[in-house]
Amino acid sequence: MAGPRILSLLPSATEIAVAVGRGEGLVGRSHECDFPAFVEALPVCTATKLEKGLTSRQIEDRVQEIVRQGLSVYEVKAALVRALKPDVVLTQSQCAVCAVTPADLEEALCDWVGAPPTLLSLAPDNLDDVWADLRRVGAAVDAAGEAEAAVGRLQAGLEAIRVRGAARGWRPRVAAIEWIEPLMAAGNWVPELIDAAGGEALFAAPGQHSPWLEWDALAAADPDVIILMPCGYRIGQTLAEMGALRARPEWRDLSAVRAGRVFAVDGHHYFNRPGPRLVESAEIVAEILDRCVDARSLVAGPVGERWRVAAVA
């Protein structure tokens, strides 16, 4: 029997569908779903109203303008969604700025012909929620056993990273930065990833939504390590905005900056996606902390066609 037809409007949900063995059932994707590579050939069912090439400050200002008008940041191609005839639609309700929400799908679903698809909305706050979402997706796409096996593999991988971190003998204080202008710390599952890698996360607790961060607070905490992971940014985009950080007088006096312990990571493909590659994200943090202990550790460099980490001068 053929599996359900799956429309994923969230990158992490797309990766979850593949992780539970239902990649062949995907019939459409969002404009941001790009992993594994084969999903890029799927029909694109969404678009963003944000222009390309904006800085973090310009993105924040544009998002606020759209929200003030009572509009969504995203557009859903309703006719295409209906034409694909999905059995299951995967979306999210955690953040209206980050991806399409159920409200954005109202037009596509309001005059559906025949039995409407199952709408599964994900809203993880921490790692336990991510594991639960794998199970929920698995149940929705007739892959409960595969989902349970995937969760087991991911948890075992995270535990191996935790053992490695505990053996390091140094627990650095880590500031994970999720947005540059205005400054925001990374919350939700990121503190747990840092903890598993052997660090102490500053400014946010596990399960807490990412909080805005005042420069005075960053300076007062004076972290040992700073990891830049702006939401939706690849490493090159983050490096292009380093001028905004370096222009702040507080920046040059931070211990992490003076010691060369500032790193840019690919937030778009790893840390910002609450799916299977969060374990790989924890591994990236572990590599960074290894580098801070042992200068011989290799951190920067390409992995496939994408970087994992870049040390920031």
Short mmCIF file of C-alpha atoms in Angstrom, two decimals:
data_model
loop_
_atom_site.label_atom_id
_atom_site.label_comp_id
_atom_site.label_asym_id
_atom_site.label_seq_id
_atom_site.Cartn_x
_atom_site.Cartn_y
_atom_site.Cartn_z
CA MET A 1 0.00 0.00 0.00
CA ALA A 2 1.33 3.43 -0.91
CA GLY A 3 2.11 5.73 2.00
CA PRO A 4 0.38 9.06 2.59
CA ARG A 5 1.08 12.07 0.40
CA ILE A 6 2.95 14.57 2.57
CA LEU A 7 3.19 18.34 2.11
CA SER A 8 5.83 19.83 4.41
CA LEU A 9 5.84 23.59 4.94
CA LEU A 10 8.63 23.55 7.50
CA PRO A 11 12.30 22.59 6.91
CA SER A 12 12.61 20.64 10.15
CA ALA A 13 9.38 18.76 9.42
CA THR A 14 10.73 17.82 5.99
CA GLU A 15 13.84 16.39 7.64
CA ILE A 16 11.70 14.55 10.17
CA ALA A 17 9.61 12.99 7.41
CA VAL A 18 12.80 11.71 5.80
CA ALA A 19 14.20 10.52 9.15
CA VAL A 20 11.12 8.35 9.74
CA GLY A 21 11.43 6.79 6.29
CA ARG A 22 8.73 8.73 4.44
CA GLY A 23 10.85 10.90 2.16
CA GLU A 24 9.33 9.28 -0.93
CA GLY A 25 5.90 10.42 0.23
CA LEU A 26 6.78 14.11 0.08
CA VAL A 27 4.84 15.86 -2.71
CA GLY A 28 5.58 19.53 -1.92
CA ARG A 29 7.67 21.78 0.27
CA SER A 30 8.15 25.31 1.55
CA HIS A 31 10.55 27.75 -0.10
CA GLU A 32 13.03 27.10 2.72
CA CYS A 33 13.02 23.29 2.67
CA ASP A 34 16.37 22.34 1.14
CA PHE A 35 17.61 19.20 2.91
CA PRO A 36 18.14 16.44 1.95
CA ALA A 37 19.07 17.70 -1.50
CA PHE A 38 16.42 15.70 -3.34
CA VAL A 39 13.59 17.75 -1.78
CA GLU A 40 14.68 20.82 -3.77
CA ALA A 41 13.08 19.20 -6.82
CA LEU A 42 9.64 19.23 -5.14
CA PRO A 43 7.01 21.88 -5.96
CA VAL A 44 7.44 25.02 -3.82
CA CYS A 45 4.20 25.97 -2.09
CA THR A 46 5.19 29.09 -0.14
CA ALA A 47 7.00 32.40 -0.57
CA THR A 48 8.31 35.11 1.75
CA LYS A 49 7.45 38.79 1.63
CA LEU A 50 10.97 39.69 2.79
CA GLU A 51 13.25 41.00 0.09
CA LYS A 52 16.61 39.31 -0.41
CA GLY A 53 19.81 40.93 0.78
CA LEU A 54 18.41 42.68 3.85
CA THR A 55 20.54 43.09 6.97
CA SER A 56 19.32 41.76 10.31
CA ARG A 57 18.20 45.28 11.30
CA GLN A 58 16.34 45.73 8.01
CA ILE A 59 14.70 42.31 8.38
CA GLU A 60 13.53 43.16 11.90
CA ASP A 61 12.12 46.51 10.74
CA ARG A 62 10.38 44.94 7.74
CA VAL A 63 8.85 42.15 9.84
CA GLN A 64 7.52 44.66 12.35
CA GLU A 65 6.02 46.70 9.52
CA ILE A 66 4.23 43.63 8.11
CA VAL A 67 2.96 42.62 11.55
CA ARG A 68 1.66 46.14 12.26
CA GLN A 69 -0.42 45.86 9.09
CA GLY A 70 -1.97 42.65 10.39
CA LEU A 71 -0.43 40.61 7.58
CA SER A 72 1.58 37.41 7.41
CA VAL A 73 5.25 37.32 6.53
CA TYR A 74 4.52 34.41 4.17
CA GLU A 75 2.31 33.58 1.22
CA VAL A 76 0.85 30.14 0.53
CA LYS A 77 0.14 29.08 -3.05
CA ALA A 78 -3.35 27.83 -2.32
CA ALA A 79 -4.11 26.49 -5.81
CA LEU A 80 -0.91 24.46 -5.85
CA VAL A 81 -1.57 23.06 -2.38
CA ARG A 82 -5.01 21.88 -3.52
CA ALA A 83 -3.61 20.44 -6.77
CA LEU A 84 -1.03 18.35 -4.88
CA LYS A 85 -3.84 16.65 -2.90
CA PRO A 86 -1.78 15.91 0.23
CA ASP A 87 -3.05 13.51 2.86
CA VAL A 88 -0.93 15.13 5.57
CA VAL A 89 0.25 18.75 5.84
CA LEU A 90 3.12 19.49 8.22
CA THR A 91 3.43 23.03 9.54
CA GLN A 92 4.21 24.88 12.79
CA SER A 93 2.64 27.25 15.29
CA GLN A 94 5.65 28.23 17.37
CA CYS A 95 6.71 31.38 15.51
CA ALA A 96 4.75 33.32 12.89
CA VAL A 97 7.98 35.03 11.79
CA CYS A 98 9.98 31.83 11.24
CA ALA A 99 7.68 29.81 8.97
CA VAL A 100 4.15 29.27 7.66
CA THR A 101 1.50 28.78 10.36
CA PRO A 102 -1.92 27.07 10.19
CA ALA A 103 -3.53 30.51 9.82
CA ASP A 104 -1.60 31.01 6.57
CA LEU A 105 -3.24 27.86 5.20
CA GLU A 106 -6.82 29.01 5.70
CA GLU A 107 -7.39 29.99 2.06
CA ALA A 108 -6.00 26.71 0.76
CA LEU A 109 -8.14 24.63 3.13
CA CYS A 110 -11.38 26.63 3.31
CA ASP A 111 -12.93 25.27 0.09
CA TRP A 112 -11.23 21.88 -0.07
CA VAL A 113 -12.97 19.34 -2.29
CA GLY A 114 -13.27 15.91 -0.71
CA ALA A 115 -11.77 14.79 2.58
CA PRO A 116 -9.42 17.49 3.92
CA PRO A 117 -5.82 16.58 4.75
CA THR A 118 -4.63 15.94 8.26
CA LEU A 119 -2.99 19.15 9.49
CA LEU A 120 -0.17 18.52 11.95
CA SER A 121 1.26 21.66 13.54
CA LEU A 122 4.57 21.40 15.43
CA ALA A 123 5.58 23.76 18.24
CA PRO A 124 8.63 22.40 20.05
CA ASP A 125 10.18 24.34 22.92
CA ASN A 126 12.88 21.89 23.99
CA LEU A 127 14.54 18.62 22.99
CA ASP A 128 11.85 16.47 24.59
CA ASP A 129 9.32 18.28 22.38
CA VAL A 130 11.48 17.59 19.32
CA TRP A 131 11.55 13.87 20.11
CA ALA A 132 7.78 13.98 20.66
CA ASP A 133 7.35 15.68 17.28
CA LEU A 134 9.24 12.88 15.57
CA ARG A 135 6.82 10.45 17.14
CA ARG A 136 3.79 12.60 16.20
CA VAL A 137 4.91 12.86 12.58
CA GLY A 138 5.65 9.14 12.55
CA ALA A 139 2.15 8.36 13.78
CA ALA A 140 0.58 10.71 11.21
CA VAL A 141 2.42 9.15 8.26
CA ASP A 142 2.10 5.48 9.31
CA ALA A 143 5.70 5.21 10.48
CA ALA A 144 5.46 4.98 14.27
CA GLY A 145 8.06 2.22 14.53
CA GLU A 146 10.52 4.03 12.29
CA ALA A 147 10.03 7.21 14.32
CA GLU A 148 10.76 5.43 17.60
CA ALA A 149 13.93 3.96 16.12
CA ALA A 150 15.01 7.39 14.86
CA VAL A 151 14.47 8.94 18.30
CA GLY A 152 16.58 6.19 19.85
CA ARG A 153 19.45 6.83 17.44
CA LEU A 154 19.34 10.58 18.01
CA GLN A 155 19.25 10.27 21.79
CA ALA A 156 22.16 7.83 21.73
CA GLY A 157 24.14 10.24 19.56
CA LEU A 158 23.45 13.11 21.95
CA GLU A 159 24.50 11.00 24.93
CA ALA A 160 27.83 10.20 23.23
CA ILE A 161 28.42 13.94 22.79
CA ARG A 162 27.55 14.50 26.46
CA VAL A 163 30.14 11.93 27.58
CA ARG A 164 32.75 13.59 25.38
CA GLY A 165 31.94 17.02 26.80
CA ALA A 166 32.09 15.84 30.41
CA ALA A 167 35.59 14.48 29.83
CA ARG A 168 36.92 17.82 28.62
CA GLY A 169 37.62 19.12 32.13
CA TRP A 170 36.52 22.69 31.36
CA ARG A 171 32.96 23.96 31.29
CA PRO A 172 33.07 27.30 29.45
CA ARG A 173 30.29 29.87 29.68
CA VAL A 174 28.77 30.19 26.22
CA ALA A 175 26.76 33.03 24.70
CA ALA A 176 24.73 31.79 21.73
CA ILE A 177 23.53 34.73 19.64
CA GLU A 178 20.39 34.16 17.55
CA TRP A 179 20.05 37.66 16.10
CA ILE A 180 22.51 40.49 15.58
CA GLU A 181 20.49 43.72 15.35
CA PRO A 182 18.79 43.92 17.77
CA LEU A 183 20.77 41.47 19.85
CA MET A 184 18.99 38.23 20.82
CA ALA A 185 20.21 35.17 22.72
CA ALA A 186 19.33 31.66 21.55
CA GLY A 187 16.79 29.85 23.70
CA ASN A 188 14.47 26.85 23.35
CA TRP A 189 16.61 23.74 22.67
CA VAL A 190 19.94 25.56 22.18
CA PRO A 191 20.83 25.68 25.92
CA GLU A 192 20.39 21.89 26.01
CA LEU A 193 22.71 21.48 23.01
CA ILE A 194 25.35 23.61 24.73
CA ASP A 195 24.95 21.64 27.96
CA ALA A 196 25.33 18.33 26.11
CA ALA A 197 28.49 19.63 24.44
CA GLY A 198 30.01 20.46 27.82
CA GLY A 199 29.29 24.18 28.10
CA GLU A 200 27.16 26.44 30.28
CA ALA A 201 24.55 28.37 28.31
CA LEU A 202 24.07 32.01 29.26
CA PHE A 203 20.95 34.21 29.02
CA ALA A 204 18.34 31.52 28.28
CA ALA A 205 17.08 28.37 30.00
CA PRO A 206 15.97 25.18 28.22
CA GLY A 207 12.46 25.59 26.83
CA GLN A 208 12.54 29.38 27.16
CA HIS A 209 11.87 31.33 23.98
CA SER A 210 14.86 33.28 22.72
CA PRO A 211 15.11 36.53 24.73
CA TRP A 212 16.27 39.93 23.57
CA LEU A 213 19.70 40.71 24.97
CA GLU A 214 21.01 44.06 26.13
CA TRP A 215 24.62 44.90 25.37
CA ASP A 216 25.21 45.81 29.01
CA ALA A 217 24.12 42.31 30.02
CA LEU A 218 26.43 40.70 27.48
CA ALA A 219 29.34 42.81 28.70
CA ALA A 220 28.60 42.06 32.35
CA ALA A 221 28.42 38.30 31.73
CA ASP A 222 31.65 38.41 29.69
CA PRO A 223 31.27 34.90 28.19
CA ASP A 224 34.20 32.58 27.59
CA VAL A 225 32.90 31.63 24.14
CA ILE A 226 30.51 33.33 21.71
CA ILE A 227 28.70 31.37 19.00
CA LEU A 228 26.83 33.35 16.36
CA MET A 229 23.83 31.47 14.94
CA PRO A 230 21.36 34.05 13.56
CA CYS A 231 18.01 32.52 12.69
CA GLY A 232 17.85 31.62 9.02
CA TYR A 233 21.45 32.73 8.37
CA ARG A 234 24.19 30.73 6.75
CA ILE A 235 27.77 31.42 7.78
CA GLY A 236 28.49 33.81 4.93
CA GLN A 237 25.53 35.99 5.87
CA THR A 238 26.68 36.17 9.47
CA LEU A 239 30.25 37.08 8.49
CA ALA A 240 28.88 39.85 6.27
CA GLU A 241 27.26 41.46 9.32
CA MET A 242 30.24 41.32 11.65
CA GLY A 243 30.72 45.06 11.17
CA ALA A 244 27.58 45.73 13.21
CA LEU A 245 29.10 43.83 16.16
CA ARG A 246 32.59 45.25 15.81
CA ALA A 247 31.17 48.79 15.78
CA ARG A 248 29.98 48.38 19.35
CA PRO A 249 32.52 49.53 21.97
CA GLU A 250 31.45 46.66 24.25
CA TRP A 251 32.44 44.07 21.63
CA ARG A 252 36.17 44.59 21.57
CA ASP A 253 36.42 44.34 25.37
CA LEU A 254 34.74 40.94 25.65
CA SER A 255 37.06 38.15 26.80
CA ALA A 256 35.83 35.82 24.06
CA VAL A 257 36.67 38.40 21.41
CA ARG A 258 40.12 39.14 22.81
CA ALA A 259 40.90 35.41 23.11
CA GLY A 260 39.70 34.56 19.60
CA ARG A 261 36.81 32.45 20.88
CA VAL A 262 34.08 33.79 18.59
CA PHE A 263 32.60 31.42 16.02
CA ALA A 264 29.94 31.62 13.33
CA VAL A 265 27.83 28.55 12.62
CA ASP A 266 25.16 27.72 10.06
CA GLY A 267 21.99 28.52 11.95
CA HIS A 268 19.79 28.00 8.90
CA HIS A 269 20.71 24.35 8.39
CA TYR A 270 21.47 23.30 11.95
CA PHE A 271 20.65 25.16 15.17
CA ASN A 272 17.43 26.87 14.05
CA ARG A 273 15.83 23.64 12.80
CA PRO A 274 14.20 21.54 15.57
CA GLY A 275 14.70 18.23 13.83
CA PRO A 276 17.19 15.37 13.45
CA ARG A 277 20.21 17.61 12.83
CA LEU A 278 20.04 19.15 16.30
CA VAL A 279 22.29 16.30 17.38
CA GLU A 280 24.77 17.35 14.71
CA SER A 281 24.39 20.90 16.02
CA ALA A 282 25.46 19.72 19.48
CA GLU A 283 28.43 18.03 17.84
CA ILE A 284 29.36 21.35 16.23
CA VAL A 285 29.33 23.05 19.65
CA ALA A 286 31.53 20.23 20.98
CA GLU A 287 33.99 20.82 18.13
CA ILE A 288 34.09 24.51 18.99
CA LEU A 289 34.77 23.84 22.67
CA ASP A 290 37.45 21.30 21.75
CA ARG A 291 39.07 23.99 19.62
CA CYS A 292 39.02 26.40 22.56
CA VAL A 293 40.88 23.85 24.70
CA ASP A 294 43.22 22.54 22.01
CA ALA A 295 44.28 24.91 19.24
CA ARG A 296 45.19 21.90 17.11
CA SER A 297 41.55 20.83 16.84
CA LEU A 298 40.17 21.36 13.36
CA VAL A 299 36.95 23.37 13.42
CA ALA A 300 36.66 25.59 10.37
CA GLY A 301 36.28 24.06 6.95
CA PRO A 302 33.78 22.69 4.47
CA VAL A 303 31.56 19.71 5.10
CA GLY A 304 30.09 18.71 1.77
CA GLU A 305 29.01 21.96 0.16
CA ARG A 306 28.32 23.75 3.45
CA TRP A 307 30.54 24.97 6.25
CA ARG A 308 29.93 23.81 9.77
CA VAL A 309 31.94 26.44 11.65
CA ALA A 310 33.99 29.53 10.88
CA ALA A 311 36.29 31.14 13.44
CA VAL A 312 35.70 34.90 13.51
CA ALA A 313 38.78 37.10 13.71
#
